Coordinates of N, CA and C in Angstrom, one line a residue:
M1 N 0.8 -1.2 0.0 CA 0.0 0.0 0.0 C 0.9 1.2 0.0
K2 N 1.9 1.2 0.8 CA 2.8 2.4 0.9 C 3.5 2.5 -0.5
L3 N 3.9 1.4 -1.1 CA 4.5 1.4 -2.4 C 3.6 2.1 -3.4
K4 N 2.3 1.9 -3.3 CA 1.3 2.4 -4.3 C 1.3 3.9 -4.2
Y5 N 1.2 4.4 -2.9 CA 1.2 5.9 -2.7 C 2.5 6.5 -3.2
L6 N 3.7 5.8 -2.9 CA 4.9 6.3 -3.3 C 5.0 6.4 -4.8
F7 N 4.5 5.5 -5.5 CA 4.5 5.5 -7.0 C 3.7 6.7 -7.5
I8 N 2.5 6.9 -6.9 CA 1.6 8.0 -7.3 C 2.3 9.4 -7.1
I9 N 3.0 9.6 -6.0 CA 3.7 10.8 -5.7 C 4.8 11.0 -6.7
M10 N 5.6 10.0 -7.0 CA 6.7 10.1 -8.0 C 6.2 10.5 -9.4
T11 N 5.0 9.9 -9.7 CA 4.4 10.2 -11.0 C 4.0 11.6 -11.1
L12 N 3.4 12.2 -10.1 CA 2.9 13.6 -10.1 C 4.1 14.5 -10.2
A13 N 5.2 14.2 -9.4 CA 6.4 15.0 -9.5 C 7.0 15.1 -10.8
A14 N 7.0 13.9 -11.5 CA 7.6 13.8 -12.8 C 6.8 14.6 -13.8
C15 N 5.4 14.6 -13.7 CA 4.5 15.4 -14.6 C 4.7 16.9 -14.4
Q16 N 4.8 17.3 -13.1 CA 5.0 18.8 -12.9 C 6.4 19.2 -13.5
K17 N 7.4 18.4 -13.3 CA 8.7 18.7 -13.8 C 8.7 18.8 -15.3
E18 N 8.0 17.9 -16.0 CA 7.9 17.9 -17.5 C 7.1 19.1 -17.9
Q19 N 6.1 19.5 -17.1 CA 5.3 20.6 -17.5 C 6.1 21.9 -17.5
K20 N 6.9 22.1 -16.5 CA 7.8 23.2 -16.3 C 8.8 23.3 -17.5
K21 N 9.3 22.1 -17.8 CA 10.3 22.0 -18.9 C 9.6 22.4 -20.2
T22 N 8.4 21.9 -20.4 CA 7.7 22.3 -21.7 C 7.4 23.7 -21.8
Q23 N 7.0 24.4 -20.6 CA 6.7 25.8 -20.6 C 7.9 26.6 -21.0
T24 N 9.1 26.2 -20.4 CA 10.3 26.9 -20.7 C 10.7 26.8 -22.1
A25 N 10.6 25.6 -22.7 CA 10.9 25.4 -24.1 C 10.1 26.2 -25.1
N26 N 8.8 26.5 -24.7 CA 7.9 27.2 -25.6 C 8.1 28.7 -25.6
F27 N 8.9 29.2 -24.6 CA 9.1 30.7 -24.5 C 10.2 31.1 -25.4
N28 N 9.8 31.9 -26.4 CA 10.8 32.3 -27.5 C 11.0 33.8 -27.4
P29 N 12.2 34.3 -27.0 CA 12.5 35.7 -26.8 C 12.3 36.5 -28.1
T30 N 12.6 35.9 -29.3 CA 12.5 36.5 -30.6 C 11.1 37.0 -31.0
E31 N 10.1 36.4 -30.2 CA 8.7 36.8 -30.6 C 8.3 38.1 -29.9
I32 N 9.2 38.7 -29.0 CA 8.9 40.0 -28.4 C 9.0 41.1 -29.4
P33 N 8.0 41.9 -29.6 CA 8.0 43.0 -30.6 C 9.2 43.9 -30.3
E34 N 10.0 44.2 -31.4 CA 11.1 45.1 -31.3 C 10.7 46.5 -31.2
V35 N 11.4 47.3 -30.3 CA 11.0 48.7 -30.1 C 12.0 49.5 -31.0
A36 N 11.4 50.4 -31.8 CA 12.2 51.2 -32.7 C 13.2 52.1 -31.9
E37 N 14.4 52.1 -32.4 CA 15.5 52.9 -31.7 C 15.2 54.3 -31.9
T38 N 15.1 55.0 -30.8 CA 14.9 56.5 -30.8 C 16.2 57.2 -31.2
G39 N 16.1 58.2 -32.1 CA 17.3 58.9 -32.5 C 18.1 58.2 -33.5
A40 N 17.5 57.1 -34.1 CA 18.2 56.4 -35.2 C 18.5 57.3 -36.4
K41 N 19.6 57.2 -37.0 CA 20.0 58.0 -38.1 C 19.2 57.8 -39.3
E42 N 18.6 58.8 -39.8 CA 17.7 58.7 -41.0 C 18.6 58.4 -42.3
V43 N 18.1 57.5 -43.1 CA 18.8 57.2 -44.3 C 18.8 58.4 -45.2
E44 N 19.9 58.8 -45.7 CA 20.1 60.0 -46.5 C 19.4 59.7 -47.9
K45 N 18.6 60.6 -48.3 CA 17.9 60.5 -49.6 C 18.8 60.7 -50.8
K46 N 18.7 59.8 -51.8 CA 19.6 59.9 -52.9 C 19.1 61.0 -53.9
P47 N 20.1 61.9 -54.3 CA 19.7 63.0 -55.2 C 19.2 62.6 -56.5
L48 N 18.3 63.3 -57.1 CA 17.9 63.1 -58.5 C 18.9 63.4 -59.5
H49 N 19.7 64.4 -59.2 CA 20.8 64.9 -60.1 C 21.7 65.7 -59.2
T50 N 23.0 65.7 -59.6 CA 24.0 66.5 -58.9 C 24.9 67.2 -59.9
D51 N 25.1 68.6 -59.6 CA 26.1 69.4 -60.3 C 27.2 69.8 -59.3
T52 N 28.3 70.2 -59.9 CA 29.4 70.6 -59.1 C 29.9 72.1 -59.4
I53 N 30.1 72.8 -58.3 CA 30.6 74.2 -58.5 C 32.0 74.2 -58.0
L54 N 33.0 74.4 -58.9 CA 34.4 74.4 -58.5 C 34.8 75.8 -58.1
L55 N 35.2 76.0 -56.8 CA 35.6 77.3 -56.3 C 37.0 77.6 -56.3
S56 N 37.8 76.6 -55.9 CA 39.3 76.7 -55.8 C 40.0 75.4 -55.9
E57 N 41.1 75.4 -56.5 CA 42.0 74.2 -56.5 C 43.0 74.2 -55.4
D58 N 43.0 75.3 -54.6 CA 43.9 75.4 -53.5 C 43.4 74.6 -52.3
K59 N 44.2 73.6 -51.8 CA 43.7 72.8 -50.8 C 43.6 73.5 -49.4
S60 N 44.2 74.6 -49.3 CA 44.1 75.4 -48.0 C 42.9 76.3 -48.0
S61 N 42.2 76.3 -49.1 CA 41.1 77.2 -49.2 C 40.0 76.8 -48.2
N62 N 39.2 77.8 -47.8 CA 38.1 77.6 -46.8 C 37.1 76.5 -47.3
V63 N 36.9 76.5 -48.6 CA 36.0 75.5 -49.3 C 36.5 75.4 -50.7
N64 N 36.5 74.2 -51.3 CA 37.0 74.0 -52.6 C 36.0 73.9 -53.6
H65 N 34.9 73.1 -53.3 CA 33.8 72.9 -54.3 C 32.5 72.7 -53.5
I66 N 31.4 72.8 -54.3 CA 30.1 72.6 -53.7 C 29.3 71.7 -54.6
L67 N 28.7 70.7 -54.0 CA 27.9 69.7 -54.8 C 26.4 70.2 -54.7
V68 N 25.8 70.4 -55.8 CA 24.4 70.9 -55.9 C 23.5 69.7 -56.1
N69 N 22.8 69.3 -55.1 CA 22.0 68.0 -55.2 C 20.5 68.4 -55.4
L70 N 20.0 68.0 -56.5 CA 18.5 68.1 -56.8 C 17.8 67.0 -56.0
M71 N 17.1 67.4 -54.9 CA 16.5 66.4 -54.0 C 15.1 66.1 -54.3
E72 N 14.3 67.1 -54.9 CA 12.9 66.9 -55.0 C 12.3 67.9 -55.9
K73 N 11.2 67.5 -56.6 CA 10.4 68.4 -57.4 C 9.0 68.4 -57.0
E74 N 8.4 69.6 -56.8 CA 7.0 69.6 -56.4 C 6.2 70.5 -57.4
V75 N 5.0 70.0 -57.7 CA 4.1 70.8 -58.6 C 2.9 71.2 -57.9
D76 N 2.6 72.5 -57.9 CA 1.4 73.0 -57.2 C 0.2 73.0 -58.0
K77 N -0.9 73.5 -57.5 CA -2.2 73.5 -58.3 C -2.2 74.3 -59.5
D78 N -1.2 75.3 -59.7 CA -1.1 76.1 -60.8 C -0.1 75.5 -61.8
S79 N 0.4 74.3 -61.6 CA 1.4 73.6 -62.4 C 2.8 74.3 -62.3
I80 N 3.0 75.0 -61.3 CA 4.4 75.6 -61.1 C 5.2 74.6 -60.4
V81 N 6.4 74.4 -61.0 CA 7.3 73.4 -60.5 C 8.3 74.1 -59.5
T82 N 8.4 73.6 -58.3 CA 9.5 74.0 -57.4 C 10.5 72.9 -57.2
S83 N 11.8 73.3 -57.5 CA 12.9 72.4 -57.4 C 13.6 72.6 -56.1
K84 N 13.8 71.6 -55.3 CA 14.5 71.7 -54.0 C 15.9 71.1 -54.1
F85 N 16.8 71.9 -53.6 CA 18.2 71.5 -53.7 C 18.9 71.5 -52.3
R86 N 19.9 70.6 -52.2 CA 20.8 70.7 -51.0 C 22.2 71.0 -51.5
L87 N 22.7 72.1 -51.0 CA 24.1 72.5 -51.4 C 25.1 71.9 -50.3
D88 N 26.0 71.1 -50.7 CA 27.0 70.5 -49.8 C 28.4 71.2 -50.1
F89 N 28.9 71.9 -49.0 CA 30.1 72.6 -49.2 C 31.3 71.7 -48.7
Y90 N 32.3 71.6 -49.6 CA 33.4 70.6 -49.3 C 34.8 71.3 -49.2
Q91 N 35.6 70.9 -48.2 CA 37.0 71.3 -48.1 C 37.7 70.1 -48.5
T92 N 38.3 70.0 -49.7 CA 38.9 68.8 -50.3 C 37.8 67.7 -50.3
K93 N 38.0 66.6 -49.5 CA 37.0 65.5 -49.6 C 36.1 65.5 -48.3
T94 N 36.2 66.5 -47.5 CA 35.3 66.6 -46.3 C 34.2 67.6 -46.4
K95 N 33.0 67.1 -46.2 CA 31.8 68.0 -46.2 C 31.8 68.8 -44.9
V96 N 31.8 70.1 -45.1 CA 31.9 71.0 -43.9 C 30.6 71.7 -43.5
A97 N 29.7 71.8 -44.5 CA 28.4 72.5 -44.2 C 27.4 72.2 -45.4
S98 N 26.1 72.4 -45.1 CA 25.1 72.2 -46.1 C 24.0 73.2 -45.9
S99 N 23.3 73.5 -47.0 CA 22.2 74.5 -47.1 C 21.2 74.0 -48.0
K100 N 19.9 74.3 -47.7 CA 18.8 73.9 -48.6 C 18.2 75.2 -49.3
V101 N 17.9 75.1 -50.6 CA 17.3 76.2 -51.3 C 16.2 75.6 -52.2
E102 N 15.3 76.5 -52.5 CA 14.2 76.1 -53.4 C 14.1 77.1 -54.5
I103 N 13.9 76.6 -55.8 CA 13.8 77.5 -56.9 C 12.6 77.2 -57.7
K104 N 11.7 78.2 -57.9 CA 10.5 78.0 -58.7 C 10.8 78.1 -60.1
Q105 N 10.1 77.3 -60.9 CA 10.3 77.3 -62.4 C 11.7 77.2 -62.8
Y106 N 12.4 76.2 -62.2 CA 13.8 76.0 -62.5 C 13.9 75.5 -64.0
E107 N 14.8 76.2 -64.8 CA 14.9 75.9 -66.2 C 15.7 74.7 -66.4
K108 N 15.3 73.8 -67.3 CA 16.1 72.7 -67.7 C 17.3 73.2 -68.5
G109 N 18.5 72.8 -68.1 CA 19.7 73.2 -68.7 C 20.4 74.4 -68.0
A110 N 19.8 74.8 -66.8 CA 20.3 75.9 -66.0 C 21.7 75.4 -65.5
E111 N 22.6 76.4 -65.2 CA 23.9 76.1 -64.7 C 24.1 76.8 -63.4
W112 N 25.1 76.3 -62.7 CA 25.5 76.9 -61.3 C 26.9 77.4 -61.4
Y113 N 27.0 78.6 -60.8 CA 28.3 79.3 -60.7 C 28.6 79.7 -59.3
G114 N 29.9 79.9 -59.0 CA 30.3 80.3 -57.6 C 31.5 81.1 -57.6
S115 N 31.7 82.0 -56.7 CA 32.9 82.8 -56.5 C 33.1 83.3 -55.1
F116 N 34.3 83.6 -54.7 CA 34.5 84.2 -53.4 C 34.4 85.7 -53.4
G117 N 33.9 86.2 -52.2 CA 33.9 87.7 -52.0 C 32.6 88.4 -52.4
L118 N 32.6 89.6 -52.0 CA 31.4 90.5 -52.3 C 31.5 91.1 -53.7
T119 N 32.6 91.3 -54.1 CA 32.9 91.9 -55.5 C 33.9 91.1 -56.2
D120 N 34.1 91.5 -57.5 CA 35.1 90.8 -58.3 C 36.5 91.0 -57.8
S121 N 36.7 92.1 -57.1 CA 38.1 92.4 -56.6 C 38.3 91.9 -55.2
S122 N 37.4 91.1 -54.7 CA 37.6 90.6 -53.3 C 38.7 89.6 -53.2
D123 N 39.3 89.4 -52.0 CA 40.3 88.4 -51.7 C 39.8 87.0 -52.0
K124 N 40.7 86.2 -52.7 CA 40.3 84.9 -53.0 C 40.1 84.0 -51.8
N125 N 40.5 84.4 -50.7 CA 40.3 83.6 -49.5 C 39.2 84.2 -48.6
S126 N 38.3 85.0 -49.2 CA 37.2 85.6 -48.5 C 36.3 84.5 -47.9
L127 N 35.7 84.9 -46.8 CA 34.7 84.0 -46.2 C 33.3 84.1 -46.8
F128 N 33.2 85.1 -47.7 CA 31.9 85.2 -48.5 C 31.9 84.4 -49.7
I129 N 30.8 83.7 -50.0 CA 30.7 82.9 -51.2 C 29.4 83.2 -51.9
K130 N 29.6 83.6 -53.2 CA 28.4 84.0 -54.0 C 28.1 82.8 -54.9
I131 N 26.8 82.5 -55.0 CA 26.4 81.4 -55.8 C 25.2 81.9 -56.7
T132 N 25.3 81.5 -58.0 CA 24.3 81.9 -59.0 C 23.8 80.7 -59.8
S133 N 22.5 80.7 -60.0 CA 21.9 79.6 -60.8 C 21.0 80.2 -61.8
G134 N 21.1 79.7 -63.1 CA 20.2 80.2 -64.1 C 20.6 79.6 -65.5
Y135 N 19.7 79.8 -66.4 CA 19.9 79.4 -67.8 C 20.9 80.3 -68.4
P136 N 22.0 79.8 -69.0 CA 23.0 80.7 -69.6 C 22.6 81.4 -70.9
A137 N 21.7 82.3 -70.8 CA 21.3 83.1 -72.0 C 20.7 84.4 -71.5
C138 N 20.7 85.4 -72.4 CA 20.1 86.7 -72.1 C 18.6 86.5 -71.8
G139 N 18.1 87.4 -71.0 CA 16.6 87.5 -70.7 C 16.1 86.5 -69.7
Y140 N 16.9 85.6 -69.2 CA 16.5 84.6 -68.2 C 16.8 85.1 -66.7
T141 N 15.9 84.9 -65.8 CA 16.1 85.3 -64.4 C 17.0 84.3 -63.7
H142 N 18.0 84.8 -63.0 CA 18.9 84.0 -62.2 C 18.7 84.2 -60.7
D143 N 18.8 83.1 -60.0 CA 18.7 83.1 -58.5 C 20.1 83.2 -58.0
N144 N 20.3 84.2 -57.0 CA 21.6 84.4 -56.4 C 21.6 84.3 -54.9
Y145 N 22.7 83.8 -54.3 CA 22.8 83.6 -52.9 C 24.2 84.1 -52.4
L146 N 24.2 84.8 -51.3 CA 25.4 85.2 -50.6 C 25.5 84.4 -49.3
Y147 N 26.6 83.6 -49.2 CA 26.8 82.8 -48.0 C 28.1 83.3 -47.3
Y148 N 28.1 83.0 -46.0 CA 29.3 83.4 -45.2 C 29.6 82.1 -44.4
L149 N 30.9 81.6 -44.7 CA 31.3 80.3 -44.1 C 32.6 80.6 -43.2
K150 N 32.4 80.4 -41.9 CA 33.5 80.6 -41.0 C 33.5 79.5 -40.0
N151 N 34.7 78.8 -39.8 CA 34.8 77.7 -38.9 C 33.7 76.6 -39.1
N152 N 33.4 76.4 -40.3 CA 32.4 75.4 -40.7 C 31.0 75.8 -40.3
D153 N 30.8 77.1 -39.9 CA 29.4 77.6 -39.6 C 29.0 78.4 -40.8
L154 N 27.9 77.9 -41.5 CA 27.4 78.5 -42.7 C 26.2 79.4 -42.5
Q155 N 26.2 80.6 -43.0 CA 25.0 81.4 -42.9 C 24.6 82.0 -44.3
L156 N 23.3 81.9 -44.6 CA 22.8 82.5 -45.9 C 22.6 84.0 -45.5
V157 N 23.4 84.9 -46.0 CA 23.3 86.3 -45.6 C 22.3 87.0 -46.4
H158 N 22.2 86.7 -47.8 CA 21.2 87.5 -48.6 C 21.0 86.6 -49.9
Q159 N 19.8 86.8 -50.4 CA 19.5 86.2 -51.7 C 18.7 87.2 -52.5
W160 N 18.8 87.1 -53.9 CA 18.2 88.1 -54.8 C 18.1 87.5 -56.2
Y161 N 17.3 88.2 -57.0 CA 17.2 87.8 -58.4 C 17.9 88.8 -59.3
S162 N 18.3 88.3 -60.5 CA 19.0 89.2 -61.4 C 18.6 88.8 -62.8
M163 N 18.7 89.7 -63.8 CA 18.4 89.4 -65.2 C 19.1 90.4 -66.0
S164 N 19.7 90.0 -67.1 CA 20.4 90.8 -68.0 C 20.1 90.4 -69.4
D165 N 19.9 91.5 -70.3 CA 19.5 91.2 -71.7 C 20.1 92.3 -72.5
S166 N 21.3 92.1 -73.1 CA 22.0 93.0 -74.0 C 22.3 94.3 -73.4
G167 N 22.7 94.3 -72.1 CA 23.0 95.6 -71.4 C 21.9 96.2 -70.6
W168 N 20.7 95.7 -70.7 CA 19.6 96.1 -69.9 C 19.3 95.0 -68.8
G169 N 18.6 95.4 -67.8 CA 18.3 94.4 -66.8 C 18.2 94.9 -65.4
S170 N 18.4 94.0 -64.4 CA 18.3 94.3 -63.0 C 19.2 93.4 -62.3
W171 N 20.0 93.9 -61.3 CA 20.9 93.1 -60.5 C 21.2 93.8 -59.2
T172 N 22.0 93.2 -58.3 CA 22.3 93.8 -57.0 C 23.8 94.1 -56.9
E173 N 24.1 95.2 -56.4 CA 25.5 95.7 -56.3 C 25.9 95.8 -54.8
F174 N 27.1 95.3 -54.4 CA 27.6 95.3 -53.0 C 28.7 96.3 -53.0
A175 N 28.8 97.0 -51.8 CA 29.9 97.9 -51.6 C 30.2 98.0 -50.1
S176 N 31.4 98.5 -49.8 CA 31.8 98.8 -48.4 C 32.7 99.9 -48.3
D177 N 32.7 100.6 -47.2 CA 33.7 101.7 -47.0 C 35.0 101.2 -46.4
E178 N 35.0 99.9 -46.0 CA 36.1 99.3 -45.3 C 37.1 98.7 -46.4
T179 N 38.3 98.6 -46.0 CA 39.3 97.9 -46.8 C 39.8 96.6 -46.1
G180 N 40.4 95.7 -46.8 CA 40.8 94.5 -46.2 C 40.1 93.3 -46.8
K181 N 40.4 92.1 -46.1 CA 39.8 90.9 -46.6 C 38.3 90.9 -46.6
D182 N 37.7 91.0 -45.5 CA 36.2 90.9 -45.4 C 35.8 92.0 -44.4
P183 N 34.9 92.9 -44.9 CA 34.4 94.0 -44.0 C 33.4 93.5 -43.0
K184 N 33.3 94.2 -41.9 CA 32.4 93.9 -40.9 C 31.0 94.7 -41.0
N185 N 31.1 95.6 -42.0 CA 29.9 96.3 -42.4 C 29.9 96.6 -43.9
F186 N 28.8 96.3 -44.6 CA 28.7 96.6 -46.0 C 27.2 96.9 -46.3
Y187 N 27.0 97.2 -47.6 CA 25.6 97.5 -48.0 C 25.4 97.1 -49.4
C188 N 24.2 97.0 -49.8 CA 23.9 96.7 -51.2 C 22.7 97.4 -51.7
K189 N 22.5 97.5 -53.0 CA 21.3 98.1 -53.6 C 21.0 97.4 -54.9
T190 N 19.7 97.4 -55.2 CA 19.2 96.9 -56.5 C 19.3 97.9 -57.6
V191 N 20.0 97.6 -58.7 CA 20.1 98.5 -59.8 C 19.3 98.0 -61.0
A192 N 18.6 98.9 -61.6 CA 17.8 98.5 -62.8 C 18.1 99.5 -63.9
F193 N 18.3 99.0 -65.1 CA 18.4 99.9 -66.2 C 17.5 99.4 -67.3
E194 N 16.5 100.1 -67.6 CA 15.5 99.7 -68.6 C 15.3 100.8 -69.7
P195 N 14.9 100.4 -70.8 CA 14.6 101.3 -71.9 C 13.6 102.3 -71.5
S196 N 13.8 103.6 -71.9 CA 12.8 104.6 -71.6 C 11.6 104.5 -72.5
D197 N 10.5 105.3 -72.2 CA 9.3 105.2 -73.0 C 9.4 106.0 -74.3
D198 N 10.4 106.8 -74.5 CA 10.4 107.6 -75.8 C 10.9 106.8 -77.0
D199 N 11.0 107.4 -78.1 CA 11.3 106.6 -79.3 C 12.8 106.3 -79.5
S200 N 13.6 106.9 -78.6 CA 15.1 106.7 -78.8 C 15.4 105.3 -78.3
E201 N 16.1 104.5 -79.1 CA 16.6 103.2 -78.7 C 17.8 103.2 -77.8
D202 N 18.4 104.4 -77.7 CA 19.6 104.5 -76.9 C 19.4 105.1 -75.6
S203 N 18.1 105.4 -75.3 CA 17.8 106.1 -74.0 C 17.2 105.1 -73.0
G204 N 17.7 105.3 -71.8 CA 17.2 104.4 -70.7 C 17.0 105.1 -69.4
I205 N 16.4 104.4 -68.5 CA 16.1 104.9 -67.1 C 16.8 104.0 -66.1
V206 N 17.7 104.6 -65.3 CA 18.4 103.8 -64.3 C 17.7 104.1 -62.9
T207 N 17.5 103.1 -62.1 CA 16.8 103.3 -60.8 C 17.6 102.5 -59.8
Y208 N 17.6 103.0 -58.5 CA 18.1 102.3 -57.4 C 17.0 102.0 -56.4
S209 N 17.0 100.8 -55.8 CA 16.0 100.5 -54.8 C 16.5 99.5 -53.9
D210 N 15.8 99.2 -52.8 CA 16.1 98.1 -51.8 C 17.5 98.3 -51.3
S211 N 17.8 99.5 -50.7 CA 19.1 99.7 -50.1 C 19.1 99.0 -48.8
I212 N 20.1 98.1 -48.6 CA 20.2 97.3 -47.3 C 21.6 97.4 -46.7
S213 N 21.7 97.5 -45.4 CA 22.9 97.5 -44.7 C 23.1 96.2 -44.0
F214 N 24.4 95.7 -43.9 CA 24.7 94.5 -43.2 C 25.8 94.7 -42.2
S215 N 25.6 94.2 -41.0 CA 26.6 94.4 -40.0 C 26.9 93.0 -39.3
L216 N 28.1 92.8 -38.9 CA 28.5 91.5 -38.2 C 28.3 91.7 -36.7
K217 N 27.4 91.0 -36.1 CA 27.2 91.0 -34.7 C 27.6 89.6 -34.1
G218 N 28.8 89.6 -33.5 CA 29.3 88.3 -33.0 C 29.8 87.5 -34.3
D219 N 29.1 86.3 -34.5 CA 29.5 85.6 -35.7 C 28.3 85.5 -36.7
K220 N 27.3 86.4 -36.5 CA 26.1 86.4 -37.3 C 25.9 87.7 -38.0
W221 N 25.5 87.7 -39.2 CA 25.2 88.9 -40.0 C 23.7 89.3 -39.8
K222 N 23.6 90.6 -39.5 CA 22.3 91.2 -39.4 C 22.1 92.2 -40.5
K223 N 20.9 92.3 -41.1 CA 20.6 93.2 -42.2 C 19.4 94.1 -41.9
K224 N 19.5 95.3 -42.4 CA 18.4 96.3 -42.2 C 18.1 97.0 -43.5
L225 N 16.8 97.0 -43.9 CA 16.4 97.7 -45.1 C 16.4 99.2 -44.8
L226 N 17.1 99.9 -45.6 CA 17.2 101.4 -45.5 C 16.3 102.2 -46.3
S227 N 15.6 101.6 -47.3 CA 14.6 102.2 -48.1 C 13.3 101.4 -48.2
A228 N 12.3 102.1 -48.7 CA 11.0 101.3 -48.9 C 11.2 100.2 -49.8
K229 N 10.7 99.0 -49.4 CA 10.9 97.8 -50.2 C 10.3 97.9 -51.6
E230 N 11.1 97.5 -52.6 CA 10.8 97.5 -54.0 C 10.2 98.8 -54.5
T231 N 10.7 99.9 -53.9 CA 10.3 101.3 -54.3 C 11.6 102.1 -54.7
P232 N 11.7 102.6 -55.9 CA 13.0 103.3 -56.3 C 13.1 104.6 -55.4
Y233 N 14.3 104.8 -54.9 CA 14.6 106.0 -54.2 C 15.6 106.9 -55.1
F234 N 16.0 106.4 -56.2 CA 16.8 107.2 -57.2 C 16.4 106.8 -58.6
E235 N 16.3 107.9 -59.4 CA 15.9 107.6 -60.8 C 16.5 108.7 -61.7
K236 N 17.1 108.2 -62.8 CA 17.8 109.1 -63.8 C 17.7 108.6 -65.2
K237 N 17.5 109.5 -66.1 CA 17.4 109.1 -67.5 C 18.8 109.4 -68.1
M238 N 19.4 108.4 -68.8 CA 20.7 108.6 -69.5 C 20.8 107.6 -70.7
S239 N 21.7 107.9 -71.5 CA 21.9 107.0 -72.7 C 22.5 105.7 -72.4
F240 N 22.4 104.8 -73.2 CA 23.0 103.4 -73.0 C 24.5 103.5 -72.8
N241 N 25.1 104.2 -73.7 CA 26.6 104.4 -73.6 C 27.0 105.1 -72.3
E242 N 26.3 106.1 -71.9 CA 26.6 106.9 -70.7 C 26.5 106.0 -69.5
F243 N 25.5 105.2 -69.4 CA 25.3 104.3 -68.3 C 26.5 103.3 -68.2
H244 N 26.8 102.7 -69.2 CA 27.8 101.6 -69.2 C 29.2 102.2 -69.1
K245 N 29.4 103.4 -69.5 CA 30.7 104.1 -69.4 C 31.1 104.3 -67.9
Q246 N 30.1 104.6 -67.0 CA 30.3 104.9 -65.6 C 30.6 103.7 -64.8
E247 N 30.4 102.5 -65.3 CA 30.6 101.3 -64.5 C 32.1 100.9 -64.4

């Protein structure tokens, strides 16, 4: 009789042990839902097209070239296409800064240009970088950007439109009272030279508008509009030759 009870107890113990073993075997850690890693690096989107702006072959230059990456095209309800670009600034093979710009009605076949400095006579090692985009022909509007790059800190200081057609057109001129590599204060104005309304093909009207001052505060540029926006504050009638002779 005692042997019978002993057999029953041993059988129950074996069943419980087997049950625990089975439960442990069925537990699979890989079935636990994975939690998305916060702050995971986003996969960089591949450009639709890339152009290159060569600024300098000097390896000691602040920046040597810029890759212009067409990232996206959007069409609005009026069928106007907006092209979105990412500009990557490189010092030899190292990307030091990036900027995003948008251009409406970007012309197929448009080209990109770049140069250092505020004016053509600026130091080649200037921290200012001018970039222009547009179709290389008269009568087309160009998009222009003035950047300031110091210690890999990039700032878009100003942007504007320009157009030139056989000596007529509209553009922005920069100037400063300071001498040296890069001024801490400068200004610009929009210059337009358009044919006059009279019958003379050689007569035009020159206007100045949008006078803006720029000043360096710390490491950032601040600008201030000095005249009424898009309203001429100077106007003069002169011949075509007279206007271009004074430049």
